[in-house]
């Protein structure tokens, strides 16, 4: 599985959009981009995934660059409850078991 | 619909002892993966079980072993505990590798402390 690079930490004001970047320059053609988040001392929670098109669900939007070497997770209206560690991983879709997590981005939403 | 459940929530063991952690997957899932998460780090893949067999393994020693039962639940066993085994142990379930039901759902974890 390809390696990802994320900033260590980010701050965001409550009610504003939070944009979390991820670099995955060695991604393979059959690898998807997945995002998870982990609120303190809980298990990671699945947010969204995509291959090459932008994706949106009730939690977030995922923007993947045309060359697929980077992506951005967007939380449109961040709340205090969105404070968490956000992980970006890349893997083939049929290999759900072996997800390689980095250290993620700690997002702090401030009032 | 119950999600992934794990037991116990917390556990304290002494160096050299053995421990067994348990996991029940989300309804409809038949694949279970185990992860170790040290404080301040991301989860690290230990191994995956499907059809009662270990299918994939991460870079962990043989002291770490597992089992999957016919009802898809799973156990993680760690022998000869070391202080460095202190961590949050996460179980994740998903559909089998022949399906596309492979978004992983994680349990709340078991916090293991080795003294």
PDB file of C-alpha atoms in Angstrom:
ATOM      1  CA  UNK A   1       0.000   0.000   0.000  1.00  0.00           C
ATOM      2  CA  UNK A   2       1.163   3.519  -0.799  1.00  0.00           C
ATOM      3  CA  UNK A   3       2.451   5.832   1.910  1.00  0.00           C
ATOM      4  CA  UNK A   4       0.692   9.076   2.791  1.00  0.00           C
ATOM      5  CA  UNK A   5       1.922  12.355   4.241  1.00  0.00           C
ATOM      6  CA  UNK A   6      -0.267  14.613   6.375  1.00  0.00           C
ATOM      7  CA  UNK A   7       0.405  17.715   8.466  1.00  0.00           C
ATOM      8  CA  UNK A   8       0.792  16.930  12.143  1.00  0.00           C
ATOM      9  CA  UNK A   9      -1.833  19.388  13.344  1.00  0.00           C
ATOM     10  CA  UNK A  10      -4.336  21.999  12.192  1.00  0.00           C
ATOM     11  CA  UNK A  11      -6.736  24.424  13.823  1.00  0.00           C
ATOM     12  CA  UNK A  12     -10.125  25.504  12.553  1.00  0.00           C
ATOM     13  CA  UNK A  13     -12.722  27.970  13.831  1.00  0.00           C
ATOM     14  CA  UNK A  14     -16.121  26.544  14.694  1.00  0.00           C
ATOM     15  CA  UNK A  15     -18.571  26.948  11.823  1.00  0.00           C
ATOM     16  CA  UNK A  16     -15.854  27.374   9.215  1.00  0.00           C
ATOM     17  CA  UNK A  17     -14.762  24.791   6.672  1.00  0.00           C
ATOM     18  CA  UNK A  18     -11.893  22.531   7.671  1.00  0.00           C
ATOM     19  CA  UNK A  19      -9.650  21.493   4.780  1.00  0.00           C
ATOM     20  CA  UNK A  20      -7.316  18.616   5.573  1.00  0.00           C
ATOM     21  CA  UNK A  21      -4.645  17.826   2.959  1.00  0.00           C
ATOM     22  CA  UNK A  22      -2.992  14.501   2.215  1.00  0.00           C
ATOM     23  CA  UNK A  23      -0.148  13.675  -0.150  1.00  0.00           C
ATOM     24  CA  UNK A  24       0.020  10.219  -1.719  1.00  0.00           C
ATOM     25  CA  UNK A  25       2.421  10.683  -4.611  1.00  0.00           C
ATOM     26  CA  UNK A  26       3.160   6.936  -4.993  1.00  0.00           C
ATOM     27  CA  UNK A  27      -0.478   5.872  -5.254  1.00  0.00           C
ATOM     28  CA  UNK A  28      -1.155   3.069  -7.724  1.00  0.00           C
ATOM     29  CA  UNK A  29      -3.898   3.082 -10.305  1.00  0.00           C
ATOM     30  CA  UNK A  30      -6.062   0.599  -8.421  1.00  0.00           C
ATOM     31  CA  UNK A  31      -5.673   2.185  -4.980  1.00  0.00           C
ATOM     32  CA  UNK A  32      -8.437   4.184  -3.378  1.00  0.00           C
ATOM     33  CA  UNK A  33      -8.080   7.066  -0.930  1.00  0.00           C
ATOM     34  CA  UNK A  34      -9.814   6.478   2.406  1.00  0.00           C
ATOM     35  CA  UNK A  35     -10.322   8.860   5.298  1.00  0.00           C
ATOM     36  CA  UNK A  36     -10.963   7.898   8.894  1.00  0.00           C
ATOM     37  CA  UNK A  37     -11.087   9.904  12.070  1.00  0.00           C
ATOM     38  CA  UNK A  38     -10.438   8.942  15.655  1.00  0.00           C
ATOM     39  CA  UNK A  39     -11.927  10.838  18.526  1.00  0.00           C
ATOM     40  CA  UNK A  40      -9.941  10.527  21.721  1.00  0.00           C
ATOM     41  CA  UNK A  41      -9.703   6.923  22.987  1.00  0.00           C
ATOM     42  CA  UNK A  42     -12.317   5.602  20.543  1.00  0.00           C
ATOM     43  CA  UNK A  43     -11.910   3.351  17.523  1.00  0.00           C
ATOM     44  CA  UNK A  44     -11.358   4.996  14.121  1.00  0.00           C
ATOM     45  CA  UNK A  45     -14.526   5.974  12.281  1.00  0.00           C
ATOM     46  CA  UNK A  46     -14.861   5.662   8.511  1.00  0.00           C
ATOM     47  CA  UNK A  47     -15.607   9.011   6.810  1.00  0.00           C
ATOM     48  CA  UNK A  48     -15.356   8.719   3.040  1.00  0.00           C
ATOM     49  CA  UNK A  49     -13.384   7.165   0.195  1.00  0.00           C
ATOM     50  CA  UNK A  50     -12.784   7.777  -3.506  1.00  0.00           C
ATOM     51  CA  UNK A  51     -10.796   6.665  -6.535  1.00  0.00           C
ATOM     52  CA  UNK A  52     -10.467   9.674  -8.825  1.00  0.00           C
ATOM     53  CA  UNK A  53     -13.730  11.568  -8.794  1.00  0.00           C
ATOM     54  CA  UNK A  54     -14.730  13.982  -6.072  1.00  0.00           C
ATOM     55  CA  UNK A  55     -17.030  12.419  -3.519  1.00  0.00           C
ATOM     56  CA  UNK A  56     -19.515  13.820  -1.013  1.00  0.00           C
ATOM     57  CA  UNK A  57     -21.553  12.264   1.748  1.00  0.00           C
ATOM     58  CA  UNK A  58     -23.355  13.494   4.836  1.00  0.00           C
ATOM     59  CA  UNK A  59     -20.116  13.860   6.768  1.00  0.00           C
ATOM     60  CA  UNK A  60     -17.622  15.362   4.344  1.00  0.00           C
ATOM     61  CA  UNK A  61     -16.379  15.963   0.810  1.00  0.00           C
ATOM     62  CA  UNK A  62     -13.283  14.449  -0.740  1.00  0.00           C
ATOM     63  CA  UNK A  63     -11.408  16.275  -3.471  1.00  0.00           C
ATOM     64  CA  UNK A  64      -8.784  14.232  -5.364  1.00  0.00           C
ATOM     65  CA  UNK A  65      -6.399  15.991  -7.750  1.00  0.00           C
ATOM     66  CA  UNK A  66      -6.413  14.966 -11.376  1.00  0.00           C
ATOM     67  CA  UNK A  67      -3.020  13.258 -11.090  1.00  0.00           C
ATOM     68  CA  UNK A  68      -4.288  11.534  -7.899  1.00  0.00           C
ATOM     69  CA  UNK A  69      -1.117  12.436  -6.024  1.00  0.00           C
ATOM     70  CA  UNK A  70      -2.940  14.387  -3.349  1.00  0.00           C
ATOM     71  CA  UNK A  71      -6.382  14.862  -1.860  1.00  0.00           C
ATOM     72  CA  UNK A  72      -8.253  17.124   0.524  1.00  0.00           C
ATOM     73  CA  UNK A  73     -10.921  16.196   3.026  1.00  0.00           C
ATOM     74  CA  UNK A  74     -13.393  19.009   3.577  1.00  0.00           C
ATOM     75  CA  UNK A  75     -15.633  19.311   6.626  1.00  0.00           C
ATOM     76  CA  UNK A  76     -17.956  22.103   5.436  1.00  0.00           C
ATOM     77  CA  UNK A  77     -19.073  23.480   8.815  1.00  0.00           C
ATOM     78  CA  UNK A  78     -16.757  22.254  11.539  1.00  0.00           C
ATOM     79  CA  UNK A  79     -18.119  21.802  15.042  1.00  0.00           C
ATOM     80  CA  UNK A  80     -16.351  21.199  18.330  1.00  0.00           C
ATOM     81  CA  UNK A  81     -17.267  17.515  18.004  1.00  0.00           C
ATOM     82  CA  UNK A  82     -15.121  17.296  14.866  1.00  0.00           C
ATOM     83  CA  UNK A  83     -11.991  17.684  16.991  1.00  0.00           C
ATOM     84  CA  UNK A  84     -10.147  14.415  16.320  1.00  0.00           C
ATOM     85  CA  UNK A  85      -7.168  12.793  14.616  1.00  0.00           C
ATOM     86  CA  UNK A  86      -7.845  12.393  10.889  1.00  0.00           C
ATOM     87  CA  UNK A  87      -6.135   9.609   8.962  1.00  0.00           C
ATOM     88  CA  UNK A  88      -5.699   9.425   5.212  1.00  0.00           C
ATOM     89  CA  UNK A  89      -4.809   5.975   3.856  1.00  0.00           C
ATOM     90  CA  UNK A  90      -4.571   4.476   0.399  1.00  0.00           C
ATOM     91  CA  UNK A  91      -5.228   0.856  -0.437  1.00  0.00           C
ATOM     92  CA  UNK A  92      -6.784  -1.416  -2.987  1.00  0.00           C
ATOM     93  CA  UNK A  93     -10.487  -1.706  -2.388  1.00  0.00           C
ATOM     94  CA  UNK A  94     -10.522  -5.482  -2.094  1.00  0.00           C
ATOM     95  CA  UNK A  95      -7.918  -5.453   0.672  1.00  0.00           C
ATOM     96  CA  UNK A  96      -9.934  -4.047   3.541  1.00  0.00           C
ATOM     97  CA  UNK A  97      -7.921  -5.790   6.202  1.00  0.00           C
ATOM     98  CA  UNK A  98      -4.488  -4.344   5.801  1.00  0.00           C
ATOM     99  CA  UNK A  99      -4.834  -0.611   6.143  1.00  0.00           C
ATOM    100  CA  UNK A 100      -1.562   1.223   6.709  1.00  0.00           C
ATOM    101  CA  UNK A 101      -2.146   4.181   9.001  1.00  0.00           C
ATOM    102  CA  UNK A 102       0.314   7.019   9.457  1.00  0.00           C
ATOM    103  CA  UNK A 103       0.205   9.353  12.430  1.00  0.00           C
ATOM    104  CA  UNK A 104      -2.616  11.455  10.978  1.00  0.00           C
ATOM    105  CA  UNK A 105      -3.558  15.115  11.434  1.00  0.00           C
ATOM    106  CA  UNK A 106      -4.839  16.335  14.774  1.00  0.00           C
ATOM    107  CA  UNK A 107      -7.638  18.784  13.971  1.00  0.00           C
ATOM    108  CA  UNK A 108      -8.649  21.124  16.771  1.00  0.00           C
ATOM    109  CA  UNK A 109     -11.874  23.048  16.256  1.00  0.00           C
ATOM    110  CA  UNK A 110     -11.928  26.181  18.375  1.00  0.00           C
ATOM    111  CA  UNK A 111     -14.971  28.207  19.477  1.00  0.00           C
TER     112      UNK A 111
ATOM    113  CA  UNK B   1     -27.775  -3.289  14.493  1.00  0.00           C
ATOM    114  CA  UNK B   2     -24.825  -3.816  16.817  1.00  0.00           C
ATOM    115  CA  UNK B   3     -21.524  -2.552  15.577  1.00  0.00           C
ATOM    116  CA  UNK B   4     -18.165  -4.104  16.365  1.00  0.00           C
ATOM    117  CA  UNK B   5     -17.873  -5.042  20.012  1.00  0.00           C
ATOM    118  CA  UNK B   6     -14.736  -5.802  22.004  1.00  0.00           C
ATOM    119  CA  UNK B   7     -14.060  -7.139  25.460  1.00  0.00           C
ATOM    120  CA  UNK B   8     -12.755  -6.370  27.938  1.00  0.00           C
ATOM    121  CA  UNK B   9     -12.591  -2.564  27.825  1.00  0.00           C
ATOM    122  CA  UNK B  10      -9.492  -2.336  29.987  1.00  0.00           C
ATOM    123  CA  UNK B  11      -6.989  -4.898  31.165  1.00  0.00           C
ATOM    124  CA  UNK B  12      -3.908  -4.804  33.363  1.00  0.00           C
ATOM    125  CA  UNK B  13      -1.370  -7.624  33.120  1.00  0.00           C
ATOM    126  CA  UNK B  14       2.092  -8.316  34.425  1.00  0.00           C
ATOM    127  CA  UNK B  15       5.167  -8.805  32.256  1.00  0.00           C
ATOM    128  CA  UNK B  16       5.458 -12.431  31.115  1.00  0.00           C
ATOM    129  CA  UNK B  17       1.773 -13.197  31.407  1.00  0.00           C
ATOM    130  CA  UNK B  18      -0.579 -14.115  28.587  1.00  0.00           C
ATOM    131  CA  UNK B  19      -3.714 -12.241  27.511  1.00  0.00           C
ATOM    132  CA  UNK B  20      -6.765 -12.955  25.349  1.00  0.00           C
ATOM    133  CA  UNK B  21      -8.833 -10.202  23.779  1.00  0.00           C
ATOM    134  CA  UNK B  22     -12.182 -10.781  22.110  1.00  0.00           C
ATOM    135  CA  UNK B  23     -14.056  -9.231  19.200  1.00  0.00           C
ATOM    136  CA  UNK B  24     -17.492  -9.677  17.642  1.00  0.00           C
ATOM    137  CA  UNK B  25     -17.815  -8.248  14.124  1.00  0.00           C
ATOM    138  CA  UNK B  26     -20.579  -6.056  12.801  1.00  0.00           C
ATOM    139  CA  UNK B  27     -23.634  -7.973  11.605  1.00  0.00           C
ATOM    140  CA  UNK B  28     -23.130  -9.191   8.040  1.00  0.00           C
ATOM    141  CA  UNK B  29     -19.325  -9.006   8.191  1.00  0.00           C
ATOM    142  CA  UNK B  30     -17.153 -12.094   8.064  1.00  0.00           C
ATOM    143  CA  UNK B  31     -13.622 -10.676   8.105  1.00  0.00           C
ATOM    144  CA  UNK B  32     -11.859  -9.501  11.236  1.00  0.00           C
ATOM    145  CA  UNK B  33      -8.619  -7.556  11.450  1.00  0.00           C
ATOM    146  CA  UNK B  34      -6.631  -6.642  14.544  1.00  0.00           C
ATOM    147  CA  UNK B  35      -4.574  -3.508  15.065  1.00  0.00           C
ATOM    148  CA  UNK B  36      -2.244  -2.287  17.800  1.00  0.00           C
ATOM    149  CA  UNK B  37      -2.186   1.425  18.560  1.00  0.00           C
ATOM    150  CA  UNK B  38       0.543   2.789  20.791  1.00  0.00           C
ATOM    151  CA  UNK B  39      -0.030   6.129  22.466  1.00  0.00           C
ATOM    152  CA  UNK B  40       0.274   9.012  20.020  1.00  0.00           C
ATOM    153  CA  UNK B  41       0.636   6.794  16.959  1.00  0.00           C
ATOM    154  CA  UNK B  42      -1.652   5.461  14.258  1.00  0.00           C
ATOM    155  CA  UNK B  43      -2.982   1.898  14.371  1.00  0.00           C
ATOM    156  CA  UNK B  44      -0.589  -0.801  13.179  1.00  0.00           C
ATOM    157  CA  UNK B  45      -1.956  -3.879  11.383  1.00  0.00           C
ATOM    158  CA  UNK B  46      -1.382  -7.158  13.245  1.00  0.00           C
ATOM    159  CA  UNK B  47      -3.308  -9.740  11.194  1.00  0.00           C
ATOM    160  CA  UNK B  48      -6.561 -10.536   9.449  1.00  0.00           C
ATOM    161  CA  UNK B  49      -8.859 -13.544   9.748  1.00  0.00           C
ATOM    162  CA  UNK B  50     -11.267 -14.787   7.117  1.00  0.00           C
ATOM    163  CA  UNK B  51     -12.925 -18.202   6.910  1.00  0.00           C
ATOM    164  CA  UNK B  52     -11.292 -19.097  10.231  1.00  0.00           C
ATOM    165  CA  UNK B  53      -7.788 -18.728   8.829  1.00  0.00           C
ATOM    166  CA  UNK B  54      -5.110 -16.073   9.156  1.00  0.00           C
ATOM    167  CA  UNK B  55      -4.956 -14.441   5.713  1.00  0.00           C
ATOM    168  CA  UNK B  56      -2.563 -11.549   6.136  1.00  0.00           C
ATOM    169  CA  UNK B  57      -0.064 -10.613   8.803  1.00  0.00           C
ATOM    170  CA  UNK B  58       1.785  -7.453   9.661  1.00  0.00           C
ATOM    171  CA  UNK B  59       5.231  -7.168  11.194  1.00  0.00           C
ATOM    172  CA  UNK B  60       4.455  -8.695  14.576  1.00  0.00           C
ATOM    173  CA  UNK B  61       6.228 -11.614  16.328  1.00  0.00           C
ATOM    174  CA  UNK B  62       4.750 -15.058  16.809  1.00  0.00           C
ATOM    175  CA  UNK B  63       3.828 -14.108  20.378  1.00  0.00           C
ATOM    176  CA  UNK B  64       0.788 -12.566  18.727  1.00  0.00           C
ATOM    177  CA  UNK B  65      -1.687 -15.187  17.569  1.00  0.00           C
ATOM    178  CA  UNK B  66      -5.356 -15.313  16.849  1.00  0.00           C
ATOM    179  CA  UNK B  67      -8.379 -17.372  16.118  1.00  0.00           C
ATOM    180  CA  UNK B  68     -11.656 -16.941  14.315  1.00  0.00           C
ATOM    181  CA  UNK B  69     -14.744 -18.931  15.225  1.00  0.00           C
ATOM    182  CA  UNK B  70     -17.529 -20.201  12.937  1.00  0.00           C
ATOM    183  CA  UNK B  71     -19.746 -17.275  14.017  1.00  0.00           C
ATOM    184  CA  UNK B  72     -16.985 -14.923  12.725  1.00  0.00           C
ATOM    185  CA  UNK B  73     -16.009 -13.662  16.165  1.00  0.00           C
ATOM    186  CA  UNK B  74     -12.304 -13.555  16.877  1.00  0.00           C
ATOM    187  CA  UNK B  75      -9.711 -13.676  19.617  1.00  0.00           C
ATOM    188  CA  UNK B  76      -6.280 -12.081  19.825  1.00  0.00           C
ATOM    189  CA  UNK B  77      -3.773 -13.832  22.080  1.00  0.00           C
ATOM    190  CA  UNK B  78      -0.496 -12.351  23.215  1.00  0.00           C
ATOM    191  CA  UNK B  79       2.024 -14.525  25.063  1.00  0.00           C
ATOM    192  CA  UNK B  80       5.008 -13.537  27.197  1.00  0.00           C
ATOM    193  CA  UNK B  81       3.826  -9.960  27.557  1.00  0.00           C
ATOM    194  CA  UNK B  82       6.382  -7.164  27.346  1.00  0.00           C
ATOM    195  CA  UNK B  83       6.065  -3.621  28.654  1.00  0.00           C
ATOM    196  CA  UNK B  84       6.047  -2.504  25.010  1.00  0.00           C
ATOM    197  CA  UNK B  85       2.836  -4.429  24.375  1.00  0.00           C
ATOM    198  CA  UNK B  86       0.940  -1.790  26.336  1.00  0.00           C
ATOM    199  CA  UNK B  87      -1.412  -0.249  23.795  1.00  0.00           C
ATOM    200  CA  UNK B  88      -4.968   0.110  22.550  1.00  0.00           C
ATOM    201  CA  UNK B  89      -5.911  -3.042  20.636  1.00  0.00           C
ATOM    202  CA  UNK B  90      -8.487  -2.419  17.938  1.00  0.00           C
ATOM    203  CA  UNK B  91     -10.639  -4.901  16.107  1.00  0.00           C
ATOM    204  CA  UNK B  92     -12.084  -4.017  12.721  1.00  0.00           C
ATOM    205  CA  UNK B  93     -14.601  -5.952  10.661  1.00  0.00           C
ATOM    206  CA  UNK B  94     -15.487  -5.862   6.980  1.00  0.00           C
ATOM    207  CA  UNK B  95     -17.013  -7.976   4.253  1.00  0.00           C
ATOM    208  CA  UNK B  96     -14.889 -10.745   2.764  1.00  0.00           C
ATOM    209  CA  UNK B  97     -12.172 -10.130   0.160  1.00  0.00           C
ATOM    210  CA  UNK B  98     -14.408 -11.417  -2.625  1.00  0.00           C
ATOM    211  CA  UNK B  99     -16.930  -8.674  -1.952  1.00  0.00           C
ATOM    212  CA  UNK B 100     -16.816  -4.939  -2.097  1.00  0.00           C
ATOM    213  CA  UNK B 101     -18.292  -4.650   1.386  1.00  0.00           C
ATOM    214  CA  UNK B 102     -14.888  -3.655   2.561  1.00  0.00           C
ATOM    215  CA  UNK B 103     -15.244  -0.402   4.408  1.00  0.00           C
ATOM    216  CA  UNK B 104     -13.783  -1.264   7.779  1.00  0.00           C
ATOM    217  CA  UNK B 105     -15.732  -0.651  10.944  1.00  0.00           C
ATOM    218  CA  UNK B 106     -13.700  -0.430  14.119  1.00  0.00           C
ATOM    219  CA  UNK B 107     -14.618  -1.406  17.635  1.00  0.00           C
ATOM    220  CA  UNK B 108     -13.948   0.795  20.670  1.00  0.00           C
ATOM    221  CA  UNK B 109     -10.759  -1.088  21.499  1.00  0.00           C
ATOM    222  CA  UNK B 110      -9.262  -2.812  24.522  1.00  0.00           C
ATOM    223  CA  UNK B 111      -6.743  -0.816  26.528  1.00  0.00           C
ATOM    224  CA  UNK B 112      -3.988  -3.195  27.660  1.00  0.00           C
ATOM    225  CA  UNK B 113      -1.517  -2.060  30.290  1.00  0.00           C
ATOM    226  CA  UNK B 114       1.496  -4.260  31.042  1.00  0.00           C
ATOM    227  CA  UNK B 115       3.282  -3.565  34.319  1.00  0.00           C
TER     228      UNK B 115
END
